[in-house]
Amino acid sequence: MYDYGQESIVLRRDVNVVHIPEGTPGVLPKGHVVNLYQSLGGNFTVTTEWGYMVRIAGADADALGKEPPSLSGLVSGTDPESVEKNVWEVLKTIYDPEIPVNIVDLGLVYQCRVTPRDDGRNDVSIVMTLTAPGCGMGPVLQYDAEAAVKQLPGVGNVEVEVVFDPPWSRDRMSEAAKLQLGMI
């Protein structure tokens, strides 16, 4: 669900934030009023009293009086096929904080490779891009992808590489994303 500023919330405690689009960290104090812009993929994009847009991690949902996110829809199993399916599912929970579409449907994920190891775990290599090369949120999205995949059963090492060749274009978006953004 995304709300576009319809819900004002008083922060219940100091909370770490990431400024959008710069990607720089900061802290908002307890008692600060924010407006919920979107709540997707377990993170929250809010606007501050000063008009700044920031992202609050799902782990800090309690500062907003919200529940932390939970992940469903994963398949059981740690074989490479199950792991790959789960990787794609978890990547669909990662959203650009300014656009209400996940990184898979935006067409930002170019490749996912799962390589089995001798110890029964699987290494995962992901190649992705950004909507714009200078996007300050790039390292944040890269970290989100890596952290989410690392939590999956059967996953060993995770590498997320951000590339700019080929460059992203709207043609890479899924039909569902285009429809959601009113581009069809």
Tab-separated table of C-alpha atoms in Angstrom:
chain	number	residue	atom	x	y	z
A	1	MET	CA	0.000	0.000	0.000
A	2	TYR	CA	1.148	3.518	-0.580
A	3	ASP	CA	-0.457	6.528	0.935
A	4	TYR	CA	1.098	9.707	-0.498
A	5	GLY	CA	1.121	11.843	2.635
A	6	GLN	CA	-2.324	11.017	3.958
A	7	GLU	CA	-1.166	9.863	7.385
A	8	SER	CA	0.649	12.142	9.816
A	9	ILE	CA	2.683	10.320	12.459
A	10	VAL	CA	4.476	11.568	15.564
A	11	LEU	CA	7.735	9.657	16.006
A	12	ARG	CA	7.722	7.587	19.192
A	13	ARG	CA	11.525	7.608	19.513
A	14	ASP	CA	14.644	8.923	17.813
A	15	VAL	CA	15.062	7.071	14.530
A	16	ASN	CA	17.821	6.650	11.955
A	17	VAL	CA	16.850	7.720	8.444
A	18	VAL	CA	18.342	7.906	4.971
A	19	HIS	CA	17.795	11.171	3.083
A	20	ILE	CA	16.282	10.795	-0.377
A	21	PRO	CA	17.660	11.151	-3.038
A	22	GLU	CA	21.130	11.845	-1.596
A	23	GLY	CA	21.378	8.569	0.329
A	24	THR	CA	22.978	10.267	3.336
A	25	PRO	CA	22.189	9.058	6.860
A	26	GLY	CA	20.538	11.166	9.514
A	27	VAL	CA	18.411	11.011	12.659
A	28	LEU	CA	14.927	12.356	13.311
A	29	PRO	CA	14.081	13.107	16.950
A	30	LYS	CA	11.277	11.672	19.038
A	31	GLY	CA	8.192	13.862	18.703
A	32	HIS	CA	8.971	14.939	15.119
A	33	VAL	CA	5.897	14.810	12.860
A	34	VAL	CA	6.255	12.978	9.549
A	35	ASN	CA	3.815	12.252	6.749
A	36	LEU	CA	3.782	8.722	5.386
A	37	TYR	CA	4.486	8.854	1.650
A	38	GLN	CA	4.720	5.134	0.958
A	39	SER	CA	5.005	1.919	2.897
A	40	LEU	CA	6.298	-0.723	0.543
A	41	GLY	CA	8.675	-3.630	0.874
A	42	GLY	CA	8.884	-3.229	4.616
A	43	ASN	CA	10.461	0.243	4.525
A	44	PHE	CA	8.753	3.579	4.972
A	45	THR	CA	9.209	6.713	2.915
A	46	VAL	CA	8.098	9.804	4.808
A	47	THR	CA	8.275	13.554	4.441
A	48	THR	CA	9.494	15.568	7.417
A	49	GLU	CA	8.197	18.779	8.988
A	50	TRP	CA	10.961	20.539	7.054
A	51	GLY	CA	9.831	19.123	3.706
A	52	TYR	CA	12.596	16.551	3.297
A	53	MET	CA	11.910	13.047	2.046
A	54	VAL	CA	13.578	10.273	4.070
A	55	ARG	CA	13.432	6.517	4.343
A	56	ILE	CA	12.918	4.685	7.605
A	57	ALA	CA	13.944	1.022	7.661
A	58	GLY	CA	11.336	-1.623	8.427
A	59	ALA	CA	13.352	-2.642	11.491
A	60	ASP	CA	12.448	0.785	12.918
A	61	ALA	CA	8.703	0.432	12.261
A	62	ASP	CA	7.994	0.795	15.989
A	63	ALA	CA	9.171	4.439	15.844
A	64	LEU	CA	6.190	5.035	13.553
A	65	GLY	CA	3.803	2.880	15.580
A	66	LYS	CA	3.800	0.280	12.796
A	67	GLU	CA	4.510	-3.441	12.729
A	68	PRO	CA	7.807	-4.723	11.349
A	69	PRO	CA	7.493	-6.393	7.948
A	70	SER	CA	7.099	-10.118	7.472
A	71	LEU	CA	7.943	-12.098	4.367
A	72	SER	CA	5.633	-14.737	2.935
A	73	GLY	CA	5.419	-16.621	-0.335
A	74	LEU	CA	8.798	-18.319	-0.138
A	75	VAL	CA	9.224	-21.933	-1.192
A	76	SER	CA	10.845	-24.475	1.099
A	77	GLY	CA	14.115	-26.057	0.106
A	78	THR	CA	17.725	-25.050	-0.214
A	79	ASP	CA	18.441	-26.530	-3.649
A	80	PRO	CA	19.622	-23.983	-6.258
A	81	GLU	CA	16.213	-23.792	-7.986
A	82	SER	CA	14.356	-23.080	-4.720
A	83	VAL	CA	16.975	-20.547	-3.659
A	84	GLU	CA	16.742	-18.733	-6.996
A	85	LYS	CA	12.950	-18.601	-6.786
A	86	ASN	CA	13.213	-17.177	-3.264
A	87	VAL	CA	15.852	-14.651	-4.321
A	88	TRP	CA	13.508	-13.268	-6.982
A	89	GLU	CA	10.656	-13.153	-4.444
A	90	VAL	CA	12.710	-11.288	-1.865
A	91	LEU	CA	14.018	-8.847	-4.505
A	92	LYS	CA	10.382	-7.998	-5.248
A	93	THR	CA	10.133	-6.636	-1.684
A	94	ILE	CA	12.760	-3.959	-2.362
A	95	TYR	CA	11.374	-0.660	-3.596
A	96	ASP	CA	12.841	2.514	-4.924
A	97	PRO	CA	11.858	4.930	-2.128
A	98	GLU	CA	10.497	7.478	-4.607
A	99	ILE	CA	8.649	5.107	-6.939
A	100	PRO	CA	5.951	2.679	-5.740
A	101	VAL	CA	7.344	-0.202	-7.827
A	102	ASN	CA	9.761	-2.940	-6.747
A	103	ILE	CA	13.230	-3.209	-8.295
A	104	VAL	CA	12.348	-6.376	-10.237
A	105	ASP	CA	9.286	-4.893	-11.941
A	106	LEU	CA	11.206	-1.654	-12.546
A	107	GLY	CA	13.645	-3.769	-14.554
A	108	LEU	CA	16.629	-2.885	-12.381
A	109	VAL	CA	17.692	-6.508	-11.811
A	110	TYR	CA	19.539	-7.778	-14.868
A	111	GLN	CA	20.720	-11.153	-13.618
A	112	CYS	CA	20.536	-13.587	-10.720
A	113	ARG	CA	22.917	-16.532	-10.663
A	114	VAL	CA	22.830	-19.227	-7.964
A	115	THR	CA	25.875	-21.466	-7.672
A	116	PRO	CA	25.744	-24.550	-5.400
A	117	ARG	CA	28.631	-25.137	-2.982
A	118	ASP	CA	30.032	-28.374	-1.572
A	119	ASP	CA	28.659	-27.540	1.894
A	120	GLY	CA	25.032	-27.565	0.679
A	121	ARG	CA	24.702	-23.792	0.633
A	122	ASN	CA	24.479	-21.618	-2.472
A	123	ASP	CA	26.354	-18.502	-3.503
A	124	VAL	CA	24.209	-15.819	-5.120
A	125	SER	CA	25.398	-13.258	-7.637
A	126	ILE	CA	23.078	-10.436	-8.663
A	127	VAL	CA	23.683	-7.843	-11.356
A	128	MET	CA	21.489	-4.759	-11.178
A	129	THR	CA	21.376	-1.143	-12.237
A	130	LEU	CA	19.727	2.085	-11.146
A	131	THR	CA	17.227	4.334	-12.888
A	132	ALA	CA	19.932	7.023	-13.014
A	133	PRO	CA	23.713	6.618	-12.645
A	134	GLY	CA	24.021	9.431	-10.067
A	135	CYS	CA	21.260	8.125	-7.806
A	136	GLY	CA	22.343	8.632	-4.195
A	137	MET	CA	20.077	5.794	-3.109
A	138	GLY	CA	22.037	3.296	-5.229
A	139	PRO	CA	24.221	2.039	-2.369
A	140	VAL	CA	21.120	1.758	-0.175
A	141	LEU	CA	19.256	-0.364	-2.733
A	142	GLN	CA	22.383	-2.477	-3.270
A	143	TYR	CA	22.710	-3.049	0.491
A	144	ASP	CA	18.975	-3.832	0.810
A	145	ALA	CA	19.225	-6.485	-1.907
A	146	GLU	CA	22.320	-8.061	-0.367
A	147	ALA	CA	20.941	-8.054	3.181
A	148	ALA	CA	17.574	-9.511	2.141
A	149	VAL	CA	19.117	-12.339	0.105
A	150	LYS	CA	21.619	-13.201	2.869
A	151	GLN	CA	18.704	-13.982	5.199
A	152	LEU	CA	17.295	-16.685	2.934
A	153	PRO	CA	17.748	-20.361	3.860
A	154	GLY	CA	20.480	-22.129	1.936
A	155	VAL	CA	22.331	-18.948	0.964
A	156	GLY	CA	26.081	-18.608	1.491
A	157	ASN	CA	27.896	-15.651	-0.032
A	158	VAL	CA	25.980	-12.871	-1.763
A	159	GLU	CA	27.411	-10.410	-4.257
A	160	VAL	CA	25.340	-7.560	-5.668
A	161	GLU	CA	27.021	-5.680	-8.487
A	162	VAL	CA	25.626	-2.382	-9.771
A	163	VAL	CA	26.340	-1.745	-13.452
A	164	PHE	CA	25.386	1.009	-15.882
A	165	ASP	CA	25.919	-0.855	-19.128
A	166	PRO	CA	23.452	-1.502	-20.537
A	167	PRO	CA	21.762	1.615	-19.203
A	168	TRP	CA	18.303	1.293	-17.688
A	169	SER	CA	15.340	2.469	-19.737
A	170	ARG	CA	11.575	2.369	-19.273
A	171	ASP	CA	11.463	-0.479	-21.782
A	172	ARG	CA	12.886	-2.766	-19.069
A	173	MET	CA	9.820	-2.244	-16.852
A	174	SER	CA	7.209	-4.967	-16.553
A	175	GLU	CA	3.742	-4.360	-17.965
A	176	ALA	CA	2.406	-4.347	-14.385
A	177	ALA	CA	4.853	-1.580	-13.413
A	178	LYS	CA	3.935	0.502	-16.455
A	179	LEU	CA	0.264	0.068	-15.666
A	180	GLN	CA	0.783	0.966	-11.992
A	181	LEU	CA	2.639	4.147	-12.959
A	182	GLY	CA	0.026	5.104	-15.572
A	183	MET	CA	2.369	4.572	-18.513
A	184	ILE	CA	-0.069	2.335	-20.431
